[in-house]
PDB file of C-alpha atoms in Angstrom:
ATOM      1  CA  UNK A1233     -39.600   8.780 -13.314  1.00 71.00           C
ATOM      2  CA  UNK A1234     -42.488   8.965 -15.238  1.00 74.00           C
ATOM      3  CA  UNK A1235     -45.031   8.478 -11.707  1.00 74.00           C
ATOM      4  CA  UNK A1236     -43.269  11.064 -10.475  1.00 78.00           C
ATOM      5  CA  UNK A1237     -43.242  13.590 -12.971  1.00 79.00           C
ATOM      6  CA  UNK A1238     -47.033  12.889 -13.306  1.00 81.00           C
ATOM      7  CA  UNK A1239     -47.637  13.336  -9.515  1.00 80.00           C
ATOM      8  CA  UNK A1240     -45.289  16.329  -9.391  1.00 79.00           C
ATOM      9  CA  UNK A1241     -47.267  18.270 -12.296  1.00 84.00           C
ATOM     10  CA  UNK A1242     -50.717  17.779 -10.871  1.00 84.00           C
ATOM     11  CA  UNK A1243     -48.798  18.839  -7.205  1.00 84.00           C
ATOM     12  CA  UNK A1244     -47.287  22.119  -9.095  1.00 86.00           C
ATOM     13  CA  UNK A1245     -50.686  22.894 -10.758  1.00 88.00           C
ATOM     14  CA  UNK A1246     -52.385  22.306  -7.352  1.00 87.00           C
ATOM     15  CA  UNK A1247     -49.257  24.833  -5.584  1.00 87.00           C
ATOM     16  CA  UNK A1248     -50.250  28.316  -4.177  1.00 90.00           C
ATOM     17  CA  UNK A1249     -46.584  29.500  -4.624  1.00 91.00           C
ATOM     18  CA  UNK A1250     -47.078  28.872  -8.584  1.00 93.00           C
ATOM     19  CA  UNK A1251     -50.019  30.501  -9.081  1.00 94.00           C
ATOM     20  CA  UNK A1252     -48.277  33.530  -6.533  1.00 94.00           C
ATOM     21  CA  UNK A1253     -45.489  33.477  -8.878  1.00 93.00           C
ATOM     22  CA  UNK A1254     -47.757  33.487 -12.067  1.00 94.00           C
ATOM     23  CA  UNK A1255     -50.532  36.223 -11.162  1.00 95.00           C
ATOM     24  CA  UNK A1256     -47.306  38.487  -9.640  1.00 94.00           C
ATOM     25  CA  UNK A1257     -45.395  37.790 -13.271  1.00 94.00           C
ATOM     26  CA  UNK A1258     -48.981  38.460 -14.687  1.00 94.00           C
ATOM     27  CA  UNK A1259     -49.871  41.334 -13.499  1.00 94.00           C
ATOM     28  CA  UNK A1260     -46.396  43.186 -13.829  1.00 94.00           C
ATOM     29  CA  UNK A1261     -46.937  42.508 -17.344  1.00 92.00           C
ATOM     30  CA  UNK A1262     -50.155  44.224 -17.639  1.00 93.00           C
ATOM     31  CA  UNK A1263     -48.557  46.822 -15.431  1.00 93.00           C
ATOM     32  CA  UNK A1264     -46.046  47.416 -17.799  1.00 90.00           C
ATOM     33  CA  UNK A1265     -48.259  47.565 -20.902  1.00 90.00           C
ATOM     34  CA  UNK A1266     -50.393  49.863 -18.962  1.00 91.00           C
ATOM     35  CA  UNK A1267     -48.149  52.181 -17.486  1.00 90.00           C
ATOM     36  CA  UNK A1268     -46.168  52.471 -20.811  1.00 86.00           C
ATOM     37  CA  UNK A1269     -49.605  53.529 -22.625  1.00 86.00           C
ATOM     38  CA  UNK A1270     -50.267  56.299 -19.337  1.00 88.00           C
ATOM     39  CA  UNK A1271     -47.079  57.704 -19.837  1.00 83.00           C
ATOM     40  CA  UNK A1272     -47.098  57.817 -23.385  1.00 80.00           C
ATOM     41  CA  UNK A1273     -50.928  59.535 -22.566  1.00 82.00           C
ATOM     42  CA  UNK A1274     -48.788  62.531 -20.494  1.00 80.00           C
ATOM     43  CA  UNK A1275     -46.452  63.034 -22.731  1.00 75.00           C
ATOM     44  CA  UNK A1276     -49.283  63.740 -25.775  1.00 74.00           C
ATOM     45  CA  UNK A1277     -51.419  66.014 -23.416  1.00 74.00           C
ATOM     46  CA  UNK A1278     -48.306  67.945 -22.702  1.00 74.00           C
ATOM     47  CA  UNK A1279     -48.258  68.654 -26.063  1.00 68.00           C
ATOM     48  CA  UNK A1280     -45.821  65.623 -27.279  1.00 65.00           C
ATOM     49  CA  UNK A1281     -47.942  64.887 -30.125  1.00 59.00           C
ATOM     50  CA  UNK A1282     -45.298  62.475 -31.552  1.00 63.00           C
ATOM     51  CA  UNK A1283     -44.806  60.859 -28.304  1.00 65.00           C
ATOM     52  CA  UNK A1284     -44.666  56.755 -28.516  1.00 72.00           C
ATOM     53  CA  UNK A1285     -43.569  54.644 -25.559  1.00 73.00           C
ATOM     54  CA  UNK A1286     -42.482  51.324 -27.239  1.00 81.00           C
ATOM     55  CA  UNK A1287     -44.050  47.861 -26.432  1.00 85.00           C
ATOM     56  CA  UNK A1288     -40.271  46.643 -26.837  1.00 84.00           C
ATOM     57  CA  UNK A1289     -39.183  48.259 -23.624  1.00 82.00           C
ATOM     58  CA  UNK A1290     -41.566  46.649 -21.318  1.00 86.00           C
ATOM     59  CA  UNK A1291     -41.439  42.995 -23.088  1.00 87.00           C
ATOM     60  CA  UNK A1292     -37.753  42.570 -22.661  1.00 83.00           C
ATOM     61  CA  UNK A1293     -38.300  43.234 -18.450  1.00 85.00           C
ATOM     62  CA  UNK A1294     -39.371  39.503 -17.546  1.00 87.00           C
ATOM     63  CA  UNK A1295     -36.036  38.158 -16.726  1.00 87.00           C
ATOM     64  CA  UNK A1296     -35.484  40.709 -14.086  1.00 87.00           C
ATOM     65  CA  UNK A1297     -38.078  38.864 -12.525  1.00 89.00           C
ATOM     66  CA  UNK A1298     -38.222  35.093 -12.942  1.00 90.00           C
ATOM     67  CA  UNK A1299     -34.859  34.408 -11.366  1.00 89.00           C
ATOM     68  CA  UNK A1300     -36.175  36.720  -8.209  1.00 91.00           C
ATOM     69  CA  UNK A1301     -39.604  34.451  -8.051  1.00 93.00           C
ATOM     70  CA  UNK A1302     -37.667  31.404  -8.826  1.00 94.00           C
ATOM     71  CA  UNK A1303     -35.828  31.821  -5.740  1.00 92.00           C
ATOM     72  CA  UNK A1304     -38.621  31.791  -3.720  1.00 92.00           C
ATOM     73  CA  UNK A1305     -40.736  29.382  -5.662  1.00 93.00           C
ATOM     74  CA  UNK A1306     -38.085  26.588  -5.714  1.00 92.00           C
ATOM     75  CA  UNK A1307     -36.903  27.065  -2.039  1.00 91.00           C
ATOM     76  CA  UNK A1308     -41.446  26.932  -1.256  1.00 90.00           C
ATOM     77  CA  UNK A1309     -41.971  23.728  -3.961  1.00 91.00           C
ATOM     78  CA  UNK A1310     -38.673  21.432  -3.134  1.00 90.00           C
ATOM     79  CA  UNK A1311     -39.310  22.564   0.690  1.00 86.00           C
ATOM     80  CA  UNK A1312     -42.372  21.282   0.930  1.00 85.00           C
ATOM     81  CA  UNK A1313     -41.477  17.684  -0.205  1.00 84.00           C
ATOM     82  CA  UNK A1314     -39.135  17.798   3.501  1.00 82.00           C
ATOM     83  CA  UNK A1315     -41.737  19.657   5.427  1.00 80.00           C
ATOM     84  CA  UNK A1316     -44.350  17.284   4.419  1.00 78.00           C
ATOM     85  CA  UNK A1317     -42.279  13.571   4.159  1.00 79.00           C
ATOM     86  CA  UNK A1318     -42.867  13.369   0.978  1.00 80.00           C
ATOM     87  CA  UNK A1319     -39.046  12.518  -0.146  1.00 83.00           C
ATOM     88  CA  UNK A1320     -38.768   9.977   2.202  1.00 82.00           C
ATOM     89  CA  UNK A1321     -41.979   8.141   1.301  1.00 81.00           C
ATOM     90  CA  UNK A1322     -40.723   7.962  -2.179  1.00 83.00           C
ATOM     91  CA  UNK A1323     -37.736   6.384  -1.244  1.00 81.00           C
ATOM     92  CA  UNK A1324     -39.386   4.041   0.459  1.00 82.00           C
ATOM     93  CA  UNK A1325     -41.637   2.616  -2.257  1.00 82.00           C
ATOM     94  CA  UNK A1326     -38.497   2.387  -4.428  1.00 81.00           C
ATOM     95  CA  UNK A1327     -37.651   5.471  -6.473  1.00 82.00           C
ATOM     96  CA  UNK A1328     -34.079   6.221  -6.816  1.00 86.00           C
ATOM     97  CA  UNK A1329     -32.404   9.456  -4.989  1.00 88.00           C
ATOM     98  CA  UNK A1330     -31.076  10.751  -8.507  1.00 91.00           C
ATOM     99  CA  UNK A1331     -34.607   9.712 -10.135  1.00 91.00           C
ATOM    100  CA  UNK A1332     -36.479  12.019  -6.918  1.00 91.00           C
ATOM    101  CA  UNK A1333     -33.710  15.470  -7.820  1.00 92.00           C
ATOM    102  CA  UNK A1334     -33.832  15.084 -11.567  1.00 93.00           C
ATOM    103  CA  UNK A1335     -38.226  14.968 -11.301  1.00 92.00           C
ATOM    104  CA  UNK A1336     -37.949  17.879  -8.931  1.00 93.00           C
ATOM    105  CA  UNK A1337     -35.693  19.560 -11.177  1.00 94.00           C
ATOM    106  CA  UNK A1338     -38.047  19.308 -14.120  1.00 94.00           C
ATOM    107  CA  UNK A1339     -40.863  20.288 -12.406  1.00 94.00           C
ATOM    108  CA  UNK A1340     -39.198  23.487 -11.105  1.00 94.00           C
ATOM    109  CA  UNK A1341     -37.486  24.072 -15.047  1.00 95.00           C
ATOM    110  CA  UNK A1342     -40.995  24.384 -16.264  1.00 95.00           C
ATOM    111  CA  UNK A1343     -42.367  26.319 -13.549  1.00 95.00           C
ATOM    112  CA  UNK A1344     -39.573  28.679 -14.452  1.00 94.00           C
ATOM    113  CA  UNK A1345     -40.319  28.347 -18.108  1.00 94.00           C
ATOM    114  CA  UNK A1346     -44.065  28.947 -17.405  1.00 95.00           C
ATOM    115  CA  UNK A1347     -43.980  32.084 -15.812  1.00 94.00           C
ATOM    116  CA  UNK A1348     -41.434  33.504 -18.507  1.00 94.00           C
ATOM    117  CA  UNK A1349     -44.141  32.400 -21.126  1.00 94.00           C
ATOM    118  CA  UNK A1350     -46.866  34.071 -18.349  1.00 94.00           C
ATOM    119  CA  UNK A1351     -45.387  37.422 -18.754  1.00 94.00           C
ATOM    120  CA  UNK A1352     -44.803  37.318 -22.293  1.00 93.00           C
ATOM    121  CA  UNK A1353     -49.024  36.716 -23.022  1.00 94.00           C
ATOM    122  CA  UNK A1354     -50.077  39.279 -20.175  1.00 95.00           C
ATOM    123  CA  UNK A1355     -47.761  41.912 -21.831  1.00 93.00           C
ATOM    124  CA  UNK A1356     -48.208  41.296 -25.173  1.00 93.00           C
ATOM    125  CA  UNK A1357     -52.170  40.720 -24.862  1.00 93.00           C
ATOM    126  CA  UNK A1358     -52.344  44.507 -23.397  1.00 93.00           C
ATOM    127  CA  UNK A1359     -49.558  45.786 -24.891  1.00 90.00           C
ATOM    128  CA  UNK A1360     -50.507  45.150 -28.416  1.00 90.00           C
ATOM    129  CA  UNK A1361     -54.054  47.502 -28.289  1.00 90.00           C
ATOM    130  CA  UNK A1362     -52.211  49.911 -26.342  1.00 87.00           C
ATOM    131  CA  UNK A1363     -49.029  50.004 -27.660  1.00 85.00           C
ATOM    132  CA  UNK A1364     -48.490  48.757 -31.051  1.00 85.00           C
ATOM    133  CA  UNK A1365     -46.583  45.974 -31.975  1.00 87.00           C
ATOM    134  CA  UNK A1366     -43.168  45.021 -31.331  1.00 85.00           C
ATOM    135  CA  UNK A1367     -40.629  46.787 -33.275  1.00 84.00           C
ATOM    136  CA  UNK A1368     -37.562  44.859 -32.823  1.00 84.00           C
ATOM    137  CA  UNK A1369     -37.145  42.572 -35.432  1.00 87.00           C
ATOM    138  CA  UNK A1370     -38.994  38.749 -34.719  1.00 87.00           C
ATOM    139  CA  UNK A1371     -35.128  36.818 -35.125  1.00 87.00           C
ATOM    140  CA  UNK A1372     -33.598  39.456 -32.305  1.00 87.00           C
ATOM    141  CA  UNK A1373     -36.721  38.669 -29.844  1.00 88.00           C
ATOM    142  CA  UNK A1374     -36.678  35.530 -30.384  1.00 90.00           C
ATOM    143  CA  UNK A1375     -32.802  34.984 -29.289  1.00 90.00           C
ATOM    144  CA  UNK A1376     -33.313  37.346 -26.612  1.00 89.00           C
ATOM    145  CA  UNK A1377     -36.642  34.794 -25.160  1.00 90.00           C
ATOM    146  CA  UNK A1378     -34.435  31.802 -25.275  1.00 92.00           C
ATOM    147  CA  UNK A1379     -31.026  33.287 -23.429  1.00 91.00           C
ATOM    148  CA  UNK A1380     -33.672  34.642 -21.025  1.00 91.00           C
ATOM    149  CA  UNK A1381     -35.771  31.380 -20.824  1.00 93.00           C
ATOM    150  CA  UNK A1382     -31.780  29.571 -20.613  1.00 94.00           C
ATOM    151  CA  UNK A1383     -30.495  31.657 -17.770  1.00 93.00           C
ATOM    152  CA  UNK A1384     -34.197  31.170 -15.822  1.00 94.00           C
ATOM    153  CA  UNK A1385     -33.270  27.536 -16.348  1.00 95.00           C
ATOM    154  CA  UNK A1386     -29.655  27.874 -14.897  1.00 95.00           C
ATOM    155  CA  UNK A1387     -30.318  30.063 -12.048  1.00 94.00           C
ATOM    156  CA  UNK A1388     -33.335  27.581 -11.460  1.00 95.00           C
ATOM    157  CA  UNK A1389     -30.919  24.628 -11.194  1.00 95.00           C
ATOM    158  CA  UNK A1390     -29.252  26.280  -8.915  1.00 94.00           C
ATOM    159  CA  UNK A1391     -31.951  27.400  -6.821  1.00 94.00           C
ATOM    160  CA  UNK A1392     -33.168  23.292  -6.914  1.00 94.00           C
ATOM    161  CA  UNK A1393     -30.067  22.272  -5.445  1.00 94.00           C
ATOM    162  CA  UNK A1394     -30.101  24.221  -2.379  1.00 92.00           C
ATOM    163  CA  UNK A1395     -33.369  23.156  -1.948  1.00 91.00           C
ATOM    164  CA  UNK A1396     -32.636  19.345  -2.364  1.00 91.00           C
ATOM    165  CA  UNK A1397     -29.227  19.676  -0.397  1.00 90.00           C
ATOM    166  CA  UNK A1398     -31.296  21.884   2.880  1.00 87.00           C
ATOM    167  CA  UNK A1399     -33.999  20.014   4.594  1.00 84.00           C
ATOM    168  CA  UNK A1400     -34.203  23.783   6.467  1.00 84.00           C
ATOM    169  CA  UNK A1401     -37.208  25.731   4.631  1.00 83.00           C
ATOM    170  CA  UNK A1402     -36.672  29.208   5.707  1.00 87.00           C
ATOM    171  CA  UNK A1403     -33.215  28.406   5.329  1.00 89.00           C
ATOM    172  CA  UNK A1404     -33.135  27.845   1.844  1.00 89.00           C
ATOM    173  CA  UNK A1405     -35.400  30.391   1.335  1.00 89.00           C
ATOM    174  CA  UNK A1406     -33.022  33.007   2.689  1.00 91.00           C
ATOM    175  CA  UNK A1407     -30.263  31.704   0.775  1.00 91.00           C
ATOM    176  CA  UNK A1408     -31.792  31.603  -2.664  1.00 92.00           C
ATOM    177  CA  UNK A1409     -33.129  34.545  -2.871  1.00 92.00           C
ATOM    178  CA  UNK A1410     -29.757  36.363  -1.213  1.00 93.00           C
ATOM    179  CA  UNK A1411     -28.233  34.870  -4.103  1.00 91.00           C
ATOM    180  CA  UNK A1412     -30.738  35.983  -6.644  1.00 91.00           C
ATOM    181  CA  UNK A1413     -29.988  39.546  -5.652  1.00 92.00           C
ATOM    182  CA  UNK A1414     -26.675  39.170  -5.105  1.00 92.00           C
ATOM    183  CA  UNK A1415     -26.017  37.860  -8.820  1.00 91.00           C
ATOM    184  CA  UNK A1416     -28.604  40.763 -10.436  1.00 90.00           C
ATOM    185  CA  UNK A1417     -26.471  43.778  -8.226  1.00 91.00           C
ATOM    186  CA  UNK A1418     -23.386  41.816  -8.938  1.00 92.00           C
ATOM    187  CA  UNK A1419     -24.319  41.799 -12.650  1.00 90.00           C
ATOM    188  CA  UNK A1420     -25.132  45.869 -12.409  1.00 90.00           C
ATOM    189  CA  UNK A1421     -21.729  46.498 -11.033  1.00 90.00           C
ATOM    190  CA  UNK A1422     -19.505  44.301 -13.075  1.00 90.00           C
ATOM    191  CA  UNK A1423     -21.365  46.179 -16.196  1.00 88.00           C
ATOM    192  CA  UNK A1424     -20.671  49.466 -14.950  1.00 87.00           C
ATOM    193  CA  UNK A1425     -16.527  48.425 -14.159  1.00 87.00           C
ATOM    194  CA  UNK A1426     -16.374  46.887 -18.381  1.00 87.00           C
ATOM    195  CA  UNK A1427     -18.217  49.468 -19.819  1.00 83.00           C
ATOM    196  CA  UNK A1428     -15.545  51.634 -18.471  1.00 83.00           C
ATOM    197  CA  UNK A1429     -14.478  53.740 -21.673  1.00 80.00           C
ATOM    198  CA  UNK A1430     -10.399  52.910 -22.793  1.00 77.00           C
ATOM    199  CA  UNK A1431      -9.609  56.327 -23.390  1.00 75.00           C
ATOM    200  CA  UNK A1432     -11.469  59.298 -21.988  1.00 70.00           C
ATOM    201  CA  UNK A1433     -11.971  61.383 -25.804  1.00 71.00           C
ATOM    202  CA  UNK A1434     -11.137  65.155 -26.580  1.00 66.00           C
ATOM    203  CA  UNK A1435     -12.893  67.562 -25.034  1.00 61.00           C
ATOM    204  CA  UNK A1436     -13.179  71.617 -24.955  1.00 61.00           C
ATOM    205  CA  UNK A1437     -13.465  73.864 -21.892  1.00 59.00           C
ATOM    206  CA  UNK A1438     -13.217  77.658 -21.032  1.00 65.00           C
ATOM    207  CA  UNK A1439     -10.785  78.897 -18.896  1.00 62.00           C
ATOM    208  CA  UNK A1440      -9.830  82.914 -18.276  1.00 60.00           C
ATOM    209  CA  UNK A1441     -11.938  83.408 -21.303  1.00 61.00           C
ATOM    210  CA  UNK A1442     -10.573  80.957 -24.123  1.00 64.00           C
ATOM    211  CA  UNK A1443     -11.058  77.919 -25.254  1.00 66.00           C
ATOM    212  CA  UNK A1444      -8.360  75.435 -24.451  1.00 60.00           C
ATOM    213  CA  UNK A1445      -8.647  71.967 -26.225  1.00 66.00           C
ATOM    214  CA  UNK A1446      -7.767  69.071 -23.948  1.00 62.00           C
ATOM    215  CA  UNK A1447      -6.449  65.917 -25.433  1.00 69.00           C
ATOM    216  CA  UNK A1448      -7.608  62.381 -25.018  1.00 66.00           C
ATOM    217  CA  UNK A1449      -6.312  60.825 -22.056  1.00 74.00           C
ATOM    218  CA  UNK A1450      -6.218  56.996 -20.792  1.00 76.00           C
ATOM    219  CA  UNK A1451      -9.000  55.926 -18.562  1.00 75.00           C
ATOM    220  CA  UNK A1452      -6.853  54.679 -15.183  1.00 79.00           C
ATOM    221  CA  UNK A1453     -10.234  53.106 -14.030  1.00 78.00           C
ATOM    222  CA  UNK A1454     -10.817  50.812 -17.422  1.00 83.00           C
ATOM    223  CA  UNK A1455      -9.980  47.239 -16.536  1.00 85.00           C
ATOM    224  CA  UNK A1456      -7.122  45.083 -19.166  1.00 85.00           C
ATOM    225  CA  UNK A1457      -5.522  41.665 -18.989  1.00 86.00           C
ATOM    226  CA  UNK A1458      -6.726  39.132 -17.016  1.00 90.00           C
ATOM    227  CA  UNK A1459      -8.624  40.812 -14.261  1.00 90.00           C
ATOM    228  CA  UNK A1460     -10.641  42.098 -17.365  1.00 89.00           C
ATOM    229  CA  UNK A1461     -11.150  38.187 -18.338  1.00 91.00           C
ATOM    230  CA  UNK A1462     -12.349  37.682 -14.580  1.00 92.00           C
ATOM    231  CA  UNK A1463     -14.968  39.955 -14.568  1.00 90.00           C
ATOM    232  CA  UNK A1464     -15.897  38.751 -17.889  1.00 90.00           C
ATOM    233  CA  UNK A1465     -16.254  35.727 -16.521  1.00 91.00           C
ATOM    234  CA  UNK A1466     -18.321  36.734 -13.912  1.00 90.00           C
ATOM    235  CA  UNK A1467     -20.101  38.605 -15.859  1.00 90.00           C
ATOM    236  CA  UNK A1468     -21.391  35.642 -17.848  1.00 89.00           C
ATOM    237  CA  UNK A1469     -22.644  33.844 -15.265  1.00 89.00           C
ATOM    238  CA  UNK A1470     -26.551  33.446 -15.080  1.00 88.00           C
ATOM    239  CA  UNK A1471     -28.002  36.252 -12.779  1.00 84.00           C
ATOM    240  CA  UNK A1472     -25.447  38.368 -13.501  1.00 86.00           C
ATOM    241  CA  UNK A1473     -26.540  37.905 -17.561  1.00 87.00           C
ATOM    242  CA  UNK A1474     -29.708  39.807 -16.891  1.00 86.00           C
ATOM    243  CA  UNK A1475     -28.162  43.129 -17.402  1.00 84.00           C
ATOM    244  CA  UNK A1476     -26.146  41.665 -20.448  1.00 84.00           C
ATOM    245  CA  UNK A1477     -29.050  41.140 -21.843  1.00 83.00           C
ATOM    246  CA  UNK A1478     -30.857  43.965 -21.176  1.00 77.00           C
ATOM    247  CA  UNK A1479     -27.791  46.298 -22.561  1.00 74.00           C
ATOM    248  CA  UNK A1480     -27.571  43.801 -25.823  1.00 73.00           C
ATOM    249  CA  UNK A1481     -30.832  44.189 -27.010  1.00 72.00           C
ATOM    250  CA  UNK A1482     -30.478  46.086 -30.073  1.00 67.00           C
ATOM    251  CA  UNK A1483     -27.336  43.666 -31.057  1.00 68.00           C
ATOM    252  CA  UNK A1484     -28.387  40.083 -30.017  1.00 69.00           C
ATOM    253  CA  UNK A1485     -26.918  38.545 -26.883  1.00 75.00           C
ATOM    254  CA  UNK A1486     -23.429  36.918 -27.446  1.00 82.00           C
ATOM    255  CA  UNK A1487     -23.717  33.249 -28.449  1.00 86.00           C
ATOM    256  CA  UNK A1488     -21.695  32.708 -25.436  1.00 88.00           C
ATOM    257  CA  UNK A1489     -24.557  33.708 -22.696  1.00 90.00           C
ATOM    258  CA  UNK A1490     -26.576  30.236 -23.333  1.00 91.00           C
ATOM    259  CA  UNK A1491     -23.697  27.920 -23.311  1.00 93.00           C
ATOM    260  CA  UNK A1492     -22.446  29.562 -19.772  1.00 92.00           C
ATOM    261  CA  UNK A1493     -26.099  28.970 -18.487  1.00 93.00           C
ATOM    262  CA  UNK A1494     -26.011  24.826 -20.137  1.00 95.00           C
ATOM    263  CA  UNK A1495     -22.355  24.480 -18.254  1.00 94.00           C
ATOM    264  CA  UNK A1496     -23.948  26.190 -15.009  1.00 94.00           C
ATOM    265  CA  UNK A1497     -27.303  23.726 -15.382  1.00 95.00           C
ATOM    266  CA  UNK A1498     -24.948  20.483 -15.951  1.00 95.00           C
ATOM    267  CA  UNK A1499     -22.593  21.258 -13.532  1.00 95.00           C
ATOM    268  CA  UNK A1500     -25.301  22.426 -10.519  1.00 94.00           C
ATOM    269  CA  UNK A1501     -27.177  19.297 -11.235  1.00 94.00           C
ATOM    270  CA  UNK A1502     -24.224  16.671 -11.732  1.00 93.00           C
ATOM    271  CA  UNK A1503     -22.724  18.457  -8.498  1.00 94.00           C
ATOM    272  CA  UNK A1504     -26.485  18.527  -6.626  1.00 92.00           C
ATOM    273  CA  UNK A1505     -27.399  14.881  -7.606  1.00 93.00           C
ATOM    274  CA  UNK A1506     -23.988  13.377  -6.066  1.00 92.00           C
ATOM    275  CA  UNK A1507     -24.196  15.344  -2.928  1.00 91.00           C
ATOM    276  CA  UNK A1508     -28.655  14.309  -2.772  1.00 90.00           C
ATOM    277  CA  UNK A1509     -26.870  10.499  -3.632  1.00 88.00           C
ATOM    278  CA  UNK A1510     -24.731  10.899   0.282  1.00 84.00           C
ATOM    279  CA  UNK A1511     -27.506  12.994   2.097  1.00 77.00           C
ATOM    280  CA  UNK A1512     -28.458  12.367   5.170  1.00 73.00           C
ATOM    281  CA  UNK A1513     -32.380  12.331   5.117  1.00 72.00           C
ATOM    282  CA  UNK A1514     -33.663  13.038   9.071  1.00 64.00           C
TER     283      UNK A1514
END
């Protein structure tokens, strides 16, 4: 394990697709610091004198984007290893098939964990002279980073066990990063169904000239009982947890997020290590 984790992290520092991944996750967090600062620019010359655009807003952005890049970097890195015969060359000196998708695994969880750290510098480094400093307070951004970094990691484990299970490059490329959008639109819409309001609340209109008072009425869209614990569910599932957390900033994400994204990571790999254990290696 340890040969192979040595080999595999001089073969991710040598990969293109890393260092793709890193200068795009980068340079959207310069972007970000940058644009934030040119807006906040507009606003003063149009005489918004008071007019602050806060670093917070553009540092909490970098999950949108790791699971996206993960998709692609993780069907690229694991593909390779097929493409190339590099799987079957370590099973022939003697590794183990569980030793081979646990090292690939790790290799791909730091990756992930990398370019989530990559952002954070390249935003903070020109945020910080443009912007100001972070306003939310340290023990909030600090949860926030490690749900983020957590769900990267589960969504990652995922993405590693298509890889392992599809000898099929393109393939697997397809399918990952379907599934990365798929969970982040999934994710928008399942917010917008819970965040229905209960009870629509008082309101006042005109009509023929007066003002007529209606009264609070029940919401026949909000969602109760257990389809309401489904979409929960759902909901909670890494991908899907990227708008959760980006609507939970100001409160902390539930407790709950991480431990759905540990269950998803020991369940994709326990599930993705017995099915690499029966594969059929061409």
């Amino acid at each position: 394990m340890v040969n192979l984790l040595s080999a595999g992290f001089l073969r991710l520092w040598r990969s293109r697709s890393f260092w793709v991944c890193m200068a795009i996750m980068a340079g959207v967090g310069v972007f970000e610091a940058v644009e934030g600062w040119w807006v906040m620019i507009e606003f003063r010359a149009s005489g918004a004198a008071d007019a602050v655009v806060s670093l917070d807003s553009r540092y909490f952005i970098f999950p949108f984007l790791s699971g996206i890049l993960m998709s692609a970097f993780c069907a690229l890195f694991v593909g390779a290893e097929y493409s190339d015969g590099t799987i079957r060359n370590k099973l022939i000196v003697g590794h183990s098939r569980r030793t081979i998708y646990l090292s690939n695994l790790v290799l791909c969880v730091a990756a992930g964990v990398l370019l989530c750290l990559g952002y954070i510098a390249a935003v903070l480094a020109a945020g910080f002279p443009l912007l100001g400093p972070l306003h939310t307070p340290i023990p909030l951004i600090l949860w926030y980073t490690l749900c983020s970094v957590v769900m990267t990691t589960a969504v990652t484990a995922l993405f590693t066990m298509f890889a392992m299970l599809c000898q099929n490059k393109a393939v697997t490329a397809v399918t990952c990063i379907f599934l990365s959008y798929f969970l982040l639109f999934l994710g928008i819409y399942l917010n917008s169904r819970l965040e229905e309001p209960e009870i629509y609340p008082p309101y006042e209109y005109i009509q023929d000239g007066q003002i007529v008072t209606a009264e609070a009425q029940p919401n026949p869209s909000y969602i109760r009982g257990a389809k309401r614990a489904v979409y929960q569910f759902f909901y909670d599932l890494p991908g899907c947890q990227v708008v959760q957390l980006a609507a939970s900033i100001d409160s902390g994400a539930p407790p709950r997020l991480p431990l759905c994204s540990l269950t998803v990571i020991v369940l994709s790999t326990g599930a993705g290590t017995a099915l690499f254990r029966k594969k059929d290696l061409k």
